[in-house]
CSV table of C-alpha atoms in Angstrom, one decimal:
chain,number,residue,atom,x,y,z
A,832,MET,CA,0.0,0.0,0.0
A,833,SER,CA,3.0,2.3,-0.5
A,834,SER,CA,1.1,4.1,-3.2
A,835,ILE,CA,-1.6,5.1,-0.8
A,836,LYS,CA,0.9,6.4,1.7
A,837,GLN,CA,2.6,8.4,-1.1
A,838,HIS,CA,-0.8,9.8,-2.1
A,839,VAL,CA,-1.5,10.9,1.5
A,840,GLY,CA,1.9,12.4,1.8
A,841,THR,CA,1.5,14.4,-1.4
A,842,PHE,CA,-2.0,15.4,-0.2
A,843,ALA,CA,-0.5,16.7,3.1
A,844,LYS,CA,2.3,18.7,1.5
A,845,LYS,CA,-0.1,20.3,-0.9
A,846,PHE,CA,-2.9,21.2,1.5
A,847,VAL,CA,-1.4,21.5,5.0
A,848,PRO,CA,-0.5,25.1,6.0
A,849,SER,CA,1.1,26.5,9.1
A,850,HIS,CA,-2.3,26.9,11.0
A,851,ARG,CA,-3.8,23.8,12.5
A,852,PHE,CA,-7.3,23.2,11.0
A,853,LEU,CA,-7.6,23.6,7.3
A,854,ARG,CA,-10.4,23.5,4.8
A,855,THR,CA,-9.5,21.0,2.0
A,856,GLN,CA,-10.1,21.3,-1.7
A,857,GLU,CA,-12.6,18.9,-3.3
A,858,SER,CA,-10.4,15.9,-3.3
A,859,THR,CA,-10.4,12.3,-2.2
A,860,ILE,CA,-7.9,9.6,-1.1
A,861,ASP,CA,-8.8,6.3,-2.7
A,862,ARG,CA,-8.0,2.6,-2.7
A,863,ILE,CA,-9.5,0.9,-5.8
A,864,HIS,CA,-9.8,-2.8,-6.7
A,865,VAL,CA,-8.2,-3.8,-9.9
A,866,ILE,CA,-11.0,-6.1,-11.0
A,867,GLN,CA,-14.2,-4.3,-11.9
A,868,THR,CA,-17.4,-6.1,-11.2
A,869,ALA,CA,-21.0,-4.9,-10.3
A,870,LEU,CA,-23.3,-4.9,-7.4
A,871,ASP,CA,-25.7,-7.9,-7.2
A,872,VAL,CA,-29.1,-6.5,-7.8
A,873,GLN,CA,-30.8,-9.3,-5.8
A,874,SER,CA,-29.1,-8.1,-2.6
A,875,ILE,CA,-27.4,-4.8,-1.8
A,876,LYS,CA,-26.5,-4.6,1.9
A,877,VAL,CA,-25.8,-1.2,3.4
A,878,LEU,CA,-24.1,-0.1,6.7
A,879,ASN,CA,-24.5,3.6,7.7
A,880,TRP,CA,-22.6,4.7,10.9
A,881,ASN,CA,-21.2,7.9,12.4
A,882,ILE,CA,-18.2,6.4,14.2
A,883,ALA,CA,-17.2,9.5,16.2
A,884,LYS,CA,-13.5,9.2,15.0
A,885,LYS,CA,-13.1,5.9,16.8
A,886,ASN,CA,-11.7,3.9,14.0
A,887,TYR,CA,-8.3,3.5,15.7
A,888,ASP,CA,-10.0,2.4,19.0
A,889,LYS,CA,-9.7,-1.3,19.8
A,890,THR,CA,-13.3,-1.6,21.0
A,891,TRP,CA,-14.6,0.0,17.8
A,892,LEU,CA,-12.4,-2.2,15.7
A,893,GLN,CA,-13.8,-5.3,17.3
A,894,ASP,CA,-17.3,-4.1,16.8
A,895,PHE,CA,-16.6,-3.2,13.2
A,896,PHE,CA,-15.0,-6.6,12.4
A,897,ASN,CA,-18.0,-8.4,14.0
A,898,ILE,CA,-20.4,-6.4,11.9
A,899,LEU,CA,-18.5,-7.2,8.7
A,900,GLU,CA,-18.4,-10.9,9.5
A,901,GLU,CA,-22.0,-11.2,10.5
A,902,TYR,CA,-23.8,-8.9,8.0
A,903,GLN,CA,-21.2,-8.7,5.1
A,904,PRO,CA,-22.3,-5.2,3.8
A,905,ASP,CA,-21.8,-4.4,0.2
A,906,LEU,CA,-21.7,-0.7,0.8
A,907,ILE,CA,-20.4,1.1,3.9
A,908,PHE,CA,-21.0,4.7,4.7
A,909,LEU,CA,-19.0,6.0,7.7
A,910,GLN,CA,-19.0,9.6,9.0
A,911,GLU,CA,-16.4,11.2,11.3
A,912,PHE,CA,-13.7,8.9,10.0
A,913,ARG,CA,-10.1,9.6,10.8
A,914,LEU,CA,-7.2,9.0,8.4
A,915,ASP,CA,-3.6,9.1,9.6
A,916,VAL,CA,-0.8,9.8,7.2
A,917,ASP,CA,0.0,6.1,7.5
A,918,ALA,CA,-3.0,5.0,5.4
A,919,ASP,CA,-1.7,1.4,5.4
A,920,LYS,CA,-3.7,1.0,8.6
A,921,VAL,CA,-6.9,1.7,6.7
A,922,ALA,CA,-5.9,-0.8,4.0
A,923,GLU,CA,-5.5,-3.4,6.7
A,924,LEU,CA,-8.9,-2.5,8.2
A,925,ILE,CA,-11.0,-3.5,5.3
A,926,ASN,CA,-10.5,-5.5,2.1
A,927,MET,CA,-12.8,-3.4,-0.1
A,928,SER,CA,-12.4,-0.5,-2.5
A,929,TRP,CA,-12.8,2.7,-0.5
A,930,ASN,CA,-12.9,6.5,-1.0
A,931,PHE,CA,-12.2,9.0,1.7
A,932,ALA,CA,-13.2,12.7,1.5
A,933,PRO,CA,-11.8,14.9,4.3
A,934,ASN,CA,-13.6,18.0,5.5
A,935,PHE,CA,-10.5,19.2,7.3
A,936,ILE,CA,-6.9,18.4,8.1
A,937,ASP,CA,-5.4,18.7,11.6
A,938,ALA,CA,-2.0,19.9,10.6
A,939,HIS,CA,-0.7,19.5,14.1
A,940,HIS,CA,-1.5,15.8,14.4
A,941,GLN,CA,-1.3,15.1,10.7
A,942,THR,CA,-4.7,13.5,10.7
A,943,TYR,CA,-7.7,13.9,8.4
A,944,ALA,CA,-11.3,13.7,9.4
A,945,GLY,CA,-14.2,13.2,7.0
A,946,ILE,CA,-16.4,10.8,5.1
A,947,PHE,CA,-15.5,7.2,4.3
A,948,THR,CA,-17.3,5.1,1.7
A,949,ALA,CA,-16.3,1.5,1.0
A,950,ALA,CA,-17.8,-1.0,-1.4
A,951,LYS,CA,-17.2,-4.5,-2.7
A,952,ILE,CA,-16.6,-3.0,-6.1
A,953,SER,CA,-14.9,0.1,-7.5
A,954,PRO,CA,-17.0,3.3,-8.2
A,955,LEU,CA,-17.6,4.4,-11.8
A,956,LYS,CA,-17.4,8.0,-10.5
A,957,LYS,CA,-16.6,9.9,-7.3
A,958,ARG,CA,-17.0,13.4,-6.1
A,959,ALA,CA,-16.5,15.3,-2.8
A,960,ILE,CA,-19.0,18.0,-2.1
A,961,ILE,CA,-17.7,20.5,0.5
A,962,THR,CA,-19.9,23.1,2.1
A,963,LYS,CA,-19.5,26.8,1.4
A,964,HIS,CA,-20.1,27.6,5.1
A,965,TYR,CA,-18.0,26.7,8.1
A,966,GLU,CA,-19.0,25.4,11.5
A,967,PRO,CA,-17.9,27.7,14.4
A,968,ILE,CA,-15.0,27.3,16.8
A,969,ILE,CA,-12.6,25.4,14.6
A,970,LYS,CA,-14.1,26.9,11.5
A,971,THR,CA,-14.3,23.9,9.3
A,972,PRO,CA,-16.8,22.9,6.6
A,973,LYS,CA,-18.8,19.6,6.2
A,974,VAL,CA,-18.3,17.2,3.3
A,975,SER,CA,-20.4,14.7,1.4
A,976,LEU,CA,-19.1,12.0,-0.9
A,977,MET,CA,-20.9,11.0,-4.0
A,978,THR,CA,-20.0,7.6,-5.6
A,979,GLU,CA,-21.7,5.8,-8.5
A,980,TYR,CA,-21.7,2.0,-9.0
A,981,PRO,CA,-22.6,-0.4,-11.8
A,982,LEU,CA,-25.5,-2.9,-11.3
A,983,SER,CA,-25.2,-6.4,-12.5
A,984,HIS,CA,-27.0,-7.1,-15.8
A,985,HIS,CA,-28.4,-3.6,-16.1
A,986,LYS,CA,-27.4,-0.4,-17.8
A,987,ASP,CA,-28.6,1.7,-14.9
A,988,SER,CA,-26.1,2.6,-12.1
A,989,LEU,CA,-26.6,3.2,-8.4
A,990,LEU,CA,-25.8,6.7,-7.2
A,991,THR,CA,-24.9,7.1,-3.5
A,992,ILE,CA,-24.2,10.1,-1.3
A,993,ASN,CA,-22.6,9.6,2.1
A,994,SER,CA,-23.3,12.9,4.0
A,995,HIS,CA,-22.6,14.7,7.2
A,996,LEU,CA,-24.7,17.9,7.4
A,997,ILE,CA,-23.5,21.1,8.9
A,998,ASN,CA,-24.1,21.8,12.6
A,999,PHE,CA,-24.1,24.8,15.0
A,1000,VAL,CA,-25.1,27.2,12.2
A,1001,ASN,CA,-28.4,28.9,11.3
A,1002,ILE,CA,-31.1,27.2,9.3
A,1003,THR,CA,-30.2,29.1,6.1
A,1004,LYS,CA,-26.7,27.6,6.0
A,1005,PHE,CA,-28.1,24.1,6.7
A,1006,LYS,CA,-30.6,24.6,3.9
A,1007,THR,CA,-27.8,25.7,1.5
A,1008,GLN,CA,-26.0,22.4,2.0
A,1009,LEU,CA,-29.2,20.5,1.4
A,1010,HIS,CA,-29.8,22.4,-1.8
A,1011,GLU,CA,-26.3,21.6,-3.1
A,1012,LEU,CA,-26.9,17.9,-2.4
A,1013,GLU,CA,-30.4,18.0,-4.0
A,1014,ILE,CA,-28.9,19.5,-7.2
A,1015,ALA,CA,-26.2,16.7,-7.3
A,1016,LEU,CA,-28.8,14.0,-6.8
A,1017,SER,CA,-31.4,15.5,-9.2
A,1018,THR,CA,-29.4,14.8,-12.4
A,1019,HIS,CA,-29.4,11.0,-11.8
A,1020,GLN,CA,-32.1,9.0,-13.4
A,1021,GLY,CA,-31.5,5.7,-11.8
A,1022,PRO,CA,-31.6,4.3,-8.2
A,1023,ILE,CA,-30.2,6.3,-5.3
A,1024,ILE,CA,-29.1,5.8,-1.8
A,1025,PHE,CA,-28.7,8.9,0.3
A,1026,ALA,CA,-27.3,8.1,3.8
A,1027,GLY,CA,-25.5,9.7,6.7
A,1028,ASP,CA,-25.7,11.8,9.8
A,1029,PHE,CA,-28.0,14.7,8.9
A,1030,ASN,CA,-27.8,16.6,12.2
A,1031,THR,CA,-31.6,16.9,12.2
A,1032,TRP,CA,-31.8,17.8,15.9
A,1033,SER,CA,-34.7,20.2,15.3
A,1034,ARG,CA,-38.1,19.7,13.6
A,1035,LYS,CA,-37.2,22.6,11.2
A,1036,ARG,CA,-34.1,20.8,10.1
A,1037,ALA,CA,-35.9,17.5,9.8
A,1038,LEU,CA,-38.8,19.1,7.8
A,1039,LEU,CA,-36.3,20.6,5.3
A,1040,LEU,CA,-34.6,17.2,4.9
A,1041,TYR,CA,-37.9,15.5,4.2
A,1042,LYS,CA,-38.9,18.1,1.7
A,1043,VAL,CA,-35.8,17.5,-0.3
A,1044,ALA,CA,-36.3,13.7,0.0
A,1045,THR,CA,-39.9,14.1,-1.3
A,1046,ARG,CA,-38.9,16.2,-4.3
A,1047,LEU,CA,-36.3,13.6,-5.2
A,1048,GLY,CA,-38.7,10.7,-4.7
A,1049,LEU,CA,-36.6,9.3,-1.8
A,1050,MET,CA,-38.0,7.2,1.0
A,1051,PRO,CA,-36.4,6.6,4.4
A,1052,VAL,CA,-35.6,3.1,5.5
A,1053,ALA,CA,-38.3,2.0,7.9
A,1054,PHE,CA,-37.0,0.5,11.2
A,1055,ALA,CA,-39.2,-1.2,13.8
A,1056,PRO,CA,-40.4,1.4,16.3
A,1057,HIS,CA,-38.4,-0.1,19.2
A,1058,GLN,CA,-35.3,0.0,17.1
A,1059,SER,CA,-36.0,3.5,15.6
A,1060,ASN,CA,-36.0,4.8,19.2
A,1061,LYS,CA,-32.4,3.8,19.5
A,1062,ILE,CA,-31.2,6.0,16.6
A,1063,LYS,CA,-29.1,8.9,17.8
A,1064,ARG,CA,-31.3,11.9,18.9
A,1065,PHE,CA,-31.0,14.9,21.2
A,1066,LEU,CA,-33.7,14.6,23.9
A,1067,LEU,CA,-37.0,14.4,22.0
A,1068,SER,CA,-35.6,15.5,18.6
A,1069,PRO,CA,-36.1,13.6,15.3
A,1070,PRO,CA,-33.3,11.1,14.5
A,1071,LEU,CA,-30.0,12.3,13.2
A,1072,ASP,CA,-29.1,9.3,11.1
A,1073,TYR,CA,-31.0,8.1,8.0
A,1074,ILE,CA,-30.8,5.9,5.0
A,1075,PHE,CA,-32.9,7.2,2.1
A,1076,TYR,CA,-33.5,5.3,-1.1
A,1077,ARG,CA,-35.2,5.5,-4.5
A,1078,GLY,CA,-35.7,2.9,-7.2
A,1079,LEU,CA,-34.9,0.0,-4.9
A,1080,ASN,CA,-37.0,-2.5,-3.0
A,1081,GLU,CA,-36.3,-2.4,0.8
A,1082,GLN,CA,-36.0,-5.8,2.4
A,1083,LYS,CA,-37.8,-4.7,5.6
A,1084,THR,CA,-36.9,-7.8,7.6
A,1085,SER,CA,-33.2,-6.8,7.1
A,1086,ALA,CA,-33.5,-3.2,8.4
A,1087,LYS,CA,-31.8,-3.1,11.8
A,1088,VAL,CA,-30.4,-0.7,14.3
A,1089,LEU,CA,-27.5,-2.4,16.1
A,1090,GLU,CA,-28.5,-1.1,19.6
A,1091,HIS,CA,-26.0,-3.3,21.4
A,1092,ILE,CA,-23.0,-1.4,19.8
A,1093,ASN,CA,-21.6,1.2,22.2
A,1094,SER,CA,-18.2,2.0,20.7
A,1095,SER,CA,-19.7,5.2,19.1
A,1096,ASP,CA,-22.4,7.5,20.5
A,1097,HIS,CA,-24.3,6.7,17.2
A,1098,LYS,CA,-25.7,3.2,16.6
A,1099,PRO,CA,-25.0,1.5,13.3
A,1100,LEU,CA,-27.9,1.3,10.8
A,1101,LEU,CA,-28.2,-1.7,8.5
A,1102,ALA,CA,-30.5,-2.1,5.5
A,1103,GLU,CA,-30.8,-4.5,2.5
A,1104,PHE,CA,-32.2,-3.6,-0.9
A,1105,SER,CA,-32.9,-5.2,-4.3
A,1106,TYR,CA,-33.1,-3.4,-7.6
A,1107,ILE,CA,-36.5,-2.6,-9.2
A,1108,ASN,CA,-36.1,-2.9,-13.0
A,1109,ASN,CA,-38.9,-0.7,-14.4
């Protein structure tokens, strides 16, 4: 994996200034499989999880490996993922193609935080979408990562966006990010998965998210009520984490919130889909 380490090193030299926290350009760090295949349209298993930067923690690692072994997801969407300059550790973490889009770089610790998307196949396209606005205190933006995958025996492709929506800002800035993501999704004619931590801790934020989803023809994955209550919230707020989809059949018996997992303050969300061929 020396090429990955070289890529990260080049990335750091290009983008790390003398001050500590830095907004990155729209760029990704990637590990791509050589063999190109396609997603099995009969079963597309998805894991969505805000891991609270715990991916170098032993407890989180054990939880993650157990999830991979038991549920074998085809697509993995992680938010608040850390990447050290030694990216070989990530390569050892997961034997899948992956794309990482940082929303900021900590120049002091030489670590990157952002969105991590992994898949059993390589993406046809990828694109990082960075917010125009910054969160306060450390003044960093939020990032979403758009990836597109081929579907077995079909001309259509699956578009995915792994998102972490902006927090601690007024509703106008939140709406601006949603609008940018809506534009990115609106040009795709095929199936879509829109997942992440949407920071919908108020009903106004949740309503804006659902309006965008409705305009795009997206539906949220339906979890059983007792499991839905375990999704991350603030007091009596709406959930923060969602998996939206369009043009896919949700296998409802496979939608799960892994409420026994405590290595992050967010619970992992699992869902399984099959492709609707209209």
